[in-house]
Short mmCIF file of C-alpha atoms in Angstrom, two decimals:
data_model
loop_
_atom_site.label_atom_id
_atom_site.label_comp_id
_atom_site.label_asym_id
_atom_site.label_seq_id
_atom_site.Cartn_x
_atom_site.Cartn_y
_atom_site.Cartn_z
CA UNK A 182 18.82 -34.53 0.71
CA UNK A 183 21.96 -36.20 -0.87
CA UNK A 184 22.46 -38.28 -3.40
CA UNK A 185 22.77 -41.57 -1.44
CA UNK A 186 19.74 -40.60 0.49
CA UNK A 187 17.42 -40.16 -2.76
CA UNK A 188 18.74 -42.99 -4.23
CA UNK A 189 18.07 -44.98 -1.17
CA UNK A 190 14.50 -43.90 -1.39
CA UNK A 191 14.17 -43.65 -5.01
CA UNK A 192 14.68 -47.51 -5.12
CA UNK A 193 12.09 -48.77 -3.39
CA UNK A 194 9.63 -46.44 -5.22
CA UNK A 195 11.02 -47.76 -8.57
CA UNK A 196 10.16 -51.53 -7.29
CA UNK A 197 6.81 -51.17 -6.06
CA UNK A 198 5.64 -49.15 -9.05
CA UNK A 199 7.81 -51.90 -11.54
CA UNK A 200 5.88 -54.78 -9.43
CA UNK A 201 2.62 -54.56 -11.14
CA UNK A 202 4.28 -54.11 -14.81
CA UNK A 203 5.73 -57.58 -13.96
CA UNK A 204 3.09 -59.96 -13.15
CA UNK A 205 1.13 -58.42 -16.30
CA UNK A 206 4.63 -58.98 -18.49
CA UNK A 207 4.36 -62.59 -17.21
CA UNK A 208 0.80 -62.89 -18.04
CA UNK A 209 1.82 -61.45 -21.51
CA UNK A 210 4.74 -63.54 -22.33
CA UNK A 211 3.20 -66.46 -21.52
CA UNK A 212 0.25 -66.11 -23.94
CA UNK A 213 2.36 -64.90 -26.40
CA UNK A 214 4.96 -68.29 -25.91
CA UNK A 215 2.10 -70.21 -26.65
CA UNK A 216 0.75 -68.15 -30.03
CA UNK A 217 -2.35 -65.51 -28.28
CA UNK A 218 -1.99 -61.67 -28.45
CA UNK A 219 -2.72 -61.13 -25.09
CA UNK A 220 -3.51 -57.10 -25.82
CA UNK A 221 -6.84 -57.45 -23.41
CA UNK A 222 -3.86 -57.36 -20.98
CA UNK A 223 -5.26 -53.64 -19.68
CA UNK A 224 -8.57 -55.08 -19.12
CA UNK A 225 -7.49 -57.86 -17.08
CA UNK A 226 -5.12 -55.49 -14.82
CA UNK A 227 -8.25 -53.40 -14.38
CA UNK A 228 -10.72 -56.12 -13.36
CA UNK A 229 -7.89 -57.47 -10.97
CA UNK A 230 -7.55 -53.71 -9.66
CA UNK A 231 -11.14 -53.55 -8.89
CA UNK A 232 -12.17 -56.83 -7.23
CA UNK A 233 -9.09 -57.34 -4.84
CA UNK A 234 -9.84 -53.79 -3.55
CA UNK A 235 -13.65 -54.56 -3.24
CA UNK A 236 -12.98 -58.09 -1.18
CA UNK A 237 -10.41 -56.20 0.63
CA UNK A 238 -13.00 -53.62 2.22
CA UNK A 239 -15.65 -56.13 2.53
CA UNK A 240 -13.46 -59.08 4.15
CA UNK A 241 -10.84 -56.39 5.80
CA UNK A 242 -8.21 -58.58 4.43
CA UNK A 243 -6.06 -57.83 1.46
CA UNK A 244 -4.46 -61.03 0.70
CA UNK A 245 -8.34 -62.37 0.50
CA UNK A 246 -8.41 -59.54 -2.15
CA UNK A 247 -5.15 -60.52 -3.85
CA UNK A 248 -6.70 -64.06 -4.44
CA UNK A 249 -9.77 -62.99 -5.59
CA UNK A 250 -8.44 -61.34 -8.30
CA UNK A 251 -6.58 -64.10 -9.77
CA UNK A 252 -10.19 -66.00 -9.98
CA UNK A 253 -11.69 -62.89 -11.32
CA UNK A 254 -8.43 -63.01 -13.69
CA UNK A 255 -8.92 -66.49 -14.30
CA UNK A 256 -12.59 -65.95 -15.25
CA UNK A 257 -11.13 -63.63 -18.05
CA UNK A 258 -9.01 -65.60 -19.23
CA UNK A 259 -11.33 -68.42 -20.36
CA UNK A 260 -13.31 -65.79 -21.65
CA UNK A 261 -10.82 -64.46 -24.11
CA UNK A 262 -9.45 -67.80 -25.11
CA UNK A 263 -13.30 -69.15 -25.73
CA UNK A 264 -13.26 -66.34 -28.16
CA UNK A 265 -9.51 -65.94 -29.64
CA UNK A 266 -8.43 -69.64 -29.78
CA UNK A 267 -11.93 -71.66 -29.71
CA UNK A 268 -13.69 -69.60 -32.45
CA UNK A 269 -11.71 -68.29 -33.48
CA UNK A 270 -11.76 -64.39 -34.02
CA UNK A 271 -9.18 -61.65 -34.46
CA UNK A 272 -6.96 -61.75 -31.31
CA UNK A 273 -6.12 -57.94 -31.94
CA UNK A 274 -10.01 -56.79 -31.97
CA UNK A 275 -11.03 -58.87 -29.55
CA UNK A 276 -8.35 -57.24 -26.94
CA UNK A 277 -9.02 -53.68 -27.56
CA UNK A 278 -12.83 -54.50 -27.44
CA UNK A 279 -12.30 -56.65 -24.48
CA UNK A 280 -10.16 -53.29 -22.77
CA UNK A 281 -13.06 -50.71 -23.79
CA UNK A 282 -15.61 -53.35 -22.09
CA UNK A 283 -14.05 -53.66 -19.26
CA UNK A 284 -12.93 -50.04 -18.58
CA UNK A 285 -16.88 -49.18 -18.85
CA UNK A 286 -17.68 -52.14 -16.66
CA UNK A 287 -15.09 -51.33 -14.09
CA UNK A 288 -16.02 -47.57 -13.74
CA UNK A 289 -20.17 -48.69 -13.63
CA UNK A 290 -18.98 -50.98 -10.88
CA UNK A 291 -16.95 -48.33 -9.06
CA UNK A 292 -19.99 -45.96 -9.07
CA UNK A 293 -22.45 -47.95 -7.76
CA UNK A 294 -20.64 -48.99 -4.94
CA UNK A 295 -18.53 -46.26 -4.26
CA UNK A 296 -20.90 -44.77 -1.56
CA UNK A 297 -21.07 -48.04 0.04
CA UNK A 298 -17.28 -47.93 1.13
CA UNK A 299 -14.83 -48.40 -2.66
CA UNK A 300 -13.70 -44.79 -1.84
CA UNK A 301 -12.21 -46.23 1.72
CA UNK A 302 -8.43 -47.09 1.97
CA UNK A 303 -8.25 -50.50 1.80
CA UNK A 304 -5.91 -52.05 4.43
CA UNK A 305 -2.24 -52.66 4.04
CA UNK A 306 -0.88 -55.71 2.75
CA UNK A 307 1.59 -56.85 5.91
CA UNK A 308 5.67 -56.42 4.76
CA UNK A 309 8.11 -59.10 5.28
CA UNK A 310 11.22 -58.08 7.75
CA UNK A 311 14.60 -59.58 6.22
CA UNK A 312 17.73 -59.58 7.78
CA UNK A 313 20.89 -58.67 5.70
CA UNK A 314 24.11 -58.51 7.36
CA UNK A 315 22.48 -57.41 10.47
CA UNK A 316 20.39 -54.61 8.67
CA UNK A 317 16.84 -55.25 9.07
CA UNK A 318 14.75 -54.10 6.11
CA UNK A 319 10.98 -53.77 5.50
CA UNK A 320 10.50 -55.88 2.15
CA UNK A 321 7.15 -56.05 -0.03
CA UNK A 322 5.85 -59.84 -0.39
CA UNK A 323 3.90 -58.89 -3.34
CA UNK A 324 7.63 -57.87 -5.06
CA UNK A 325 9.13 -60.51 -3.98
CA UNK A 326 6.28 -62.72 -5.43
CA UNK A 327 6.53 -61.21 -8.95
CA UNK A 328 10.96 -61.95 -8.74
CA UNK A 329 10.08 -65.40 -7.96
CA UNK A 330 7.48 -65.74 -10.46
CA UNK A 331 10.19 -64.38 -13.25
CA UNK A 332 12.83 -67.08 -12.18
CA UNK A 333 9.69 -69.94 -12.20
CA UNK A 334 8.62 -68.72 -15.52
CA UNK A 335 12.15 -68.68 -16.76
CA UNK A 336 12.56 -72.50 -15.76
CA UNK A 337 8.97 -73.41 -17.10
CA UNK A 338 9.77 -72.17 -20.42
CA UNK A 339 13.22 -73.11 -21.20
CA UNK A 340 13.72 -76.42 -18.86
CA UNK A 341 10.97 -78.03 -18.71
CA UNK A 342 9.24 -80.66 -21.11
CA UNK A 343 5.65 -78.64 -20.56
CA UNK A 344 7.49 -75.16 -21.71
CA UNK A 345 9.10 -76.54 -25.03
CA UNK A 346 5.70 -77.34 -25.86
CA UNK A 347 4.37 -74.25 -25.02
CA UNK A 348 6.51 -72.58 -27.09
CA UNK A 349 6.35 -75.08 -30.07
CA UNK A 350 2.57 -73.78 -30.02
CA UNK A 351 3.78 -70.40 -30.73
CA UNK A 352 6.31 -71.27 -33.70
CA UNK A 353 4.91 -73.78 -35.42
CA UNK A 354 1.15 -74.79 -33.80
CA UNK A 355 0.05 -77.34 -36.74
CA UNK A 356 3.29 -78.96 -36.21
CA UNK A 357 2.55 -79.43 -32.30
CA UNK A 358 -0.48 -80.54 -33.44
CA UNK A 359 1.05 -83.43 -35.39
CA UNK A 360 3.33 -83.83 -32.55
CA UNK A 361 0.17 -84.61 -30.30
CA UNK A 362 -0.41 -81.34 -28.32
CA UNK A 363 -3.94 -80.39 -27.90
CA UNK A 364 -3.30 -77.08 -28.95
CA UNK A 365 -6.75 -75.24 -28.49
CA UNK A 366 -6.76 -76.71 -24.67
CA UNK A 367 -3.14 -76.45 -23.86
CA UNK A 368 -3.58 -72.66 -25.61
CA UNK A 369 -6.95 -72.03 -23.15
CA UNK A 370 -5.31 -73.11 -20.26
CA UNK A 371 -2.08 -70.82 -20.57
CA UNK A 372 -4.15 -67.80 -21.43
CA UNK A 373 -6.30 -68.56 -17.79
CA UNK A 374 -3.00 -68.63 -16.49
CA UNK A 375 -2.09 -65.32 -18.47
CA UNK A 376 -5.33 -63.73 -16.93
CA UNK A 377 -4.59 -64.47 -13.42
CA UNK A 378 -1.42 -63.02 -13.37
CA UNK A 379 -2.47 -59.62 -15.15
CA UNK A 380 -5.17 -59.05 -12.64
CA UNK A 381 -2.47 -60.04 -10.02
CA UNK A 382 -0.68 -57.14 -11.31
CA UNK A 383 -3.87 -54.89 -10.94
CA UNK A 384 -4.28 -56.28 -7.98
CA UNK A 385 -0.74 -55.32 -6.71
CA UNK A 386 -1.61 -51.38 -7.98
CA UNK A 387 -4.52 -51.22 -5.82
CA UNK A 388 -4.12 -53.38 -2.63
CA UNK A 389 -0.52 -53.98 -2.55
CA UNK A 390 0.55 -50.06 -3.90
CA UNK A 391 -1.89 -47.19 -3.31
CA UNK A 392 -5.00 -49.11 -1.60
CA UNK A 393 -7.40 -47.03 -3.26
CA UNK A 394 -9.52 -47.17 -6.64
CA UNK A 395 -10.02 -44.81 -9.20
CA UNK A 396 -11.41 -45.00 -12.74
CA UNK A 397 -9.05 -46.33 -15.16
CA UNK A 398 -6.36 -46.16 -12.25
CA UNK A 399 -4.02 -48.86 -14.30
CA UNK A 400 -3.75 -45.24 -17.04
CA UNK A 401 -2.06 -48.20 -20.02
CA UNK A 402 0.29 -49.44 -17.76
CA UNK A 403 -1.48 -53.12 -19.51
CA UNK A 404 0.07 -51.56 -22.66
CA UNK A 405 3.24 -50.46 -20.91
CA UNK A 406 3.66 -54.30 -19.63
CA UNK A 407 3.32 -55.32 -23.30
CA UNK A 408 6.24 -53.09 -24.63
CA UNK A 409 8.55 -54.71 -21.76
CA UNK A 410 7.79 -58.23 -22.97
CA UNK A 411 8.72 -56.65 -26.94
CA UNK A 412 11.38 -54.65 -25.30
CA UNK A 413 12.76 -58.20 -23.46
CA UNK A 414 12.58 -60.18 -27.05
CA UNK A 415 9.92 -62.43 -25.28
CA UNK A 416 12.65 -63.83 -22.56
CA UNK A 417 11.50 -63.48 -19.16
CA UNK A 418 14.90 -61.96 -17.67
CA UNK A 419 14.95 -59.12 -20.38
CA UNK A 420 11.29 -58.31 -19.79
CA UNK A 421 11.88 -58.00 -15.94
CA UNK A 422 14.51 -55.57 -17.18
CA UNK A 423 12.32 -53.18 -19.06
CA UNK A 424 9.83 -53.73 -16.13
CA UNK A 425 12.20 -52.13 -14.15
CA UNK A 426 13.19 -49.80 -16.40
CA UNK A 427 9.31 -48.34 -17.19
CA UNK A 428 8.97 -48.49 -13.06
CA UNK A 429 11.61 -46.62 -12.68
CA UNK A 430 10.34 -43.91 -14.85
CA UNK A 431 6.90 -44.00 -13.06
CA UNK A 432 8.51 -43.78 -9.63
CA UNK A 433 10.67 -40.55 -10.68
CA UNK A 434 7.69 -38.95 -12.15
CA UNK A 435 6.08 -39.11 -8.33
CA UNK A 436 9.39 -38.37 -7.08
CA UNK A 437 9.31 -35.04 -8.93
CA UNK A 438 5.91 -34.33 -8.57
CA UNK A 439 6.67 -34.70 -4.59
CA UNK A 440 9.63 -32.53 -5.09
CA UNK A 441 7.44 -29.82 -5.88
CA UNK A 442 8.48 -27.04 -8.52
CA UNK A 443 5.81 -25.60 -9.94
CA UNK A 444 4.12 -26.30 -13.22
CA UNK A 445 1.14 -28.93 -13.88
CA UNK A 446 2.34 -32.20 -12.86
CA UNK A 447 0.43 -33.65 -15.68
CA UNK A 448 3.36 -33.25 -17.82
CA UNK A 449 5.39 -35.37 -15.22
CA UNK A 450 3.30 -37.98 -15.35
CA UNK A 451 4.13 -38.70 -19.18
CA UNK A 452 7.74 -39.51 -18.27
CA UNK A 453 7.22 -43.50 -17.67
CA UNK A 454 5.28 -43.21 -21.36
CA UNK A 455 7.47 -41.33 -23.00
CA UNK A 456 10.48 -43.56 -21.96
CA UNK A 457 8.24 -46.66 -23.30
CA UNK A 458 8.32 -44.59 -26.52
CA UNK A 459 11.93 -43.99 -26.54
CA UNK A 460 13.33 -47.33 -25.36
CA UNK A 461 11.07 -49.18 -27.68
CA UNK A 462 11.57 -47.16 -30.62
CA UNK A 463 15.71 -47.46 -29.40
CA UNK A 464 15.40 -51.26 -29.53
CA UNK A 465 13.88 -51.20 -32.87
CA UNK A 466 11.56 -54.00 -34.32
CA UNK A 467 10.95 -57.00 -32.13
CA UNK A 468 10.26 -60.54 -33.85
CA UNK A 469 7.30 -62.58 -31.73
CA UNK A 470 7.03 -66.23 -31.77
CA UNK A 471 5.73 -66.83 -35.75
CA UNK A 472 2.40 -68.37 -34.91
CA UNK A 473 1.44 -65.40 -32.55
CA UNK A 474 -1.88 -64.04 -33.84
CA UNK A 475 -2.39 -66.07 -36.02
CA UNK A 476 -5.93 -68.20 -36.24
CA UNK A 477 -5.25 -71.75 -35.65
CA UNK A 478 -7.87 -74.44 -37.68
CA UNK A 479 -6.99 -78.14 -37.42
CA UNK A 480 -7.59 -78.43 -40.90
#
C-alpha cells in the first residue's frame, strides 16, 4: 500500500474514532463555561453507549437508539446538577463516584441482558452520499453532526446574549447573580444539556462506530474528551483540534494492530493515551473559567 492510499484510509478512521471524543468535549466545555466540573463525563458516555445499543436491537433502528441516549443523557444530567449545583457537594467526588456507579450499573445491565440479544450487532446507522467535484463519497451523519455542533457551540458561546451569560456564570457566578441570572437553574439546565451530548458521544462509539457493547467499552475516552477541552483552553475550535488529534492516535493504534507485526497489541492500544499524556503535559497548565468547581451559595 502507498502512502496516499493509507493516508486515504487512515483519515476516515481518525474521524470516526475523533467523533465520539467530540460530542463528550462539547458536553464538557459547556458545563465547564458555565462553572460545573463535568468529570462524571465517562459515566455519561457509558450510559449513552449502553442504551442506544439496547433500543437499537429492540426497535431495529439505530437513530431510535441515538435519541434515546440523549434522554438517558439528559436524565444524568439533572441528576448530577441536583447534586453538584443544588446541594451542593464536591463536583470532583461526585464525578468519579458518579463514573464508578455507573461503570457497575452498566456492566450489571449488560449481563443480564446479554443472552437476550446485547451481544448482537446492532444495525448500521445509514451514511450520507455527498458529491464533491463529481467524486461521490460515503460520509458519516453522526460526524458531520458533532462538526456542526462545534460551529453552533462556537456561536452560542461567543455571539449570543444566552452564551455571555453562560460564561459570566463560570467567572464570576455571584456577580451574574446580581446581574439577575438564576444561576442554580441556568447552571442545571446546561449540565442536562452537557449530559445529552456525552451520552451522544457514547452513543456514537456503540451504534454509530463498532455496533457492539462491551464492558467499559468507552476504556477513559470520558477522560480523554476532558484533556481536549484543557488542551483547547476551553474554546470550542481548539478542543475539536485535540479531538482530532487524540482520534487520530486511536485510529493508528487499530491501524497497526490491523497491520499485524507481532507482539501483544495491548501495548498499541496505549498510543491514543500516551499522546493525551504528552500533548497535555506539552501544552503545560491550562487556566479554567475561575468559578469552575467552586460551590456556589447565594449568600
Amino acid at each position: 500500500m502507498s502512502i496516499e492510499e493509507w493516508i486515504i484510509a487512515f483519515l476516515p478512521g481518525a474521524m470516526r474514532a475523533a467523533t465520539p471524543l467530540i460530542f463528550a468535549a462539547l458536553g464538557v466545555l459547556l458545563a465547564e463555561r458555565s462553572g460545573v466540573l463535568m468529570i462524571g463525563v465517562e459515566g455519561a458516555m457509558l450510559l449513552g453507549a449502553l442504551f442506544s445499543i439496547v433500543v437499537a436491537l429492540l426497535t431495529g433502528d439505530a437513530w431510535l437508539g441515538f435519541l434515546f441516549a440523549g434522554l438517558v443523557g439528559a436524565a444524568a444530567g439533572l441528576f448530577l446538577g441536583g447534586l453538584t449545583v443544588r446541594l451542593p457537594t464536591d463536583q470532583v467526588v461526585v464525578g468519579i463516584a458518579f463514573n464508578l456507579v455507573v461503570l457497575g450499573l452498566t456492566s450489571f445491565v449488560f449481563r443480564l441482558l446479554g443472552p437476550v440479544g446485547v451481544y448482537r450487532i446492532a444495525p448500521p446507522i445509514p451514511m450520507l452520499e455527498l458529491s464533491i467535484m463529481g467524486a461521490v463519497f460515503a460520509a458519516p451523519p453522526l460526524t458531520g453532526m458533532a462538526l456542526s455542533l462545534t460551529l453552533i457551540t462556537w456561536v452560542l458561546l461567543f455571539r449570543t446574549g444566552p452564551g455571555l451569560k453562560l460564561r459570566s456564570m463560570g467567572e464570576r457566578a455571584h456577580a451574574a447573580h446580581a446581574a439577575g441570572i438564576d444561576v442554580v437553574r441556568s447552571r442545571i439546565v446546561v449540565l442536562v444539556l452537557a449530559g445529552v451530548l456525552c451520552a451522544f458521544g457514547g452513543a456514537a462509539l456503540t451504534v454509530g462506530w463498532v455496533r457492539v457493547f462491551t464492558e467499559n467499552i468507552t476504556l477513559g475516552r470520558g477522560f480523554i474528551a476532558l484533556a481536549a477541552v484543557y488542551f483547547g483552553r476551553w474554546h470550542p475550535g481548539w478542543a475539536l483540534a485535540g479531538c482530532l488529534l487524540f482520534g487520530m492516535g486511536d485510529a493508528l493504534a487499530l491501524r497497526l494492530q490491523a497491520a499485524g507485526g507481532g507482539g501483544t497489541p495491548f501495548y498499541l492500544m496505549t498510543i491514543p493515551y500516551l499522546l493525551t499524556l504528552v500533548v497535555v503535559g506539552i501544552t503545560g497548565k491550562a487556566v479554567g473559567p475561575q468559578d469552575a468547581g467552586k460551590p456556589y451559595g447565594r449568600g
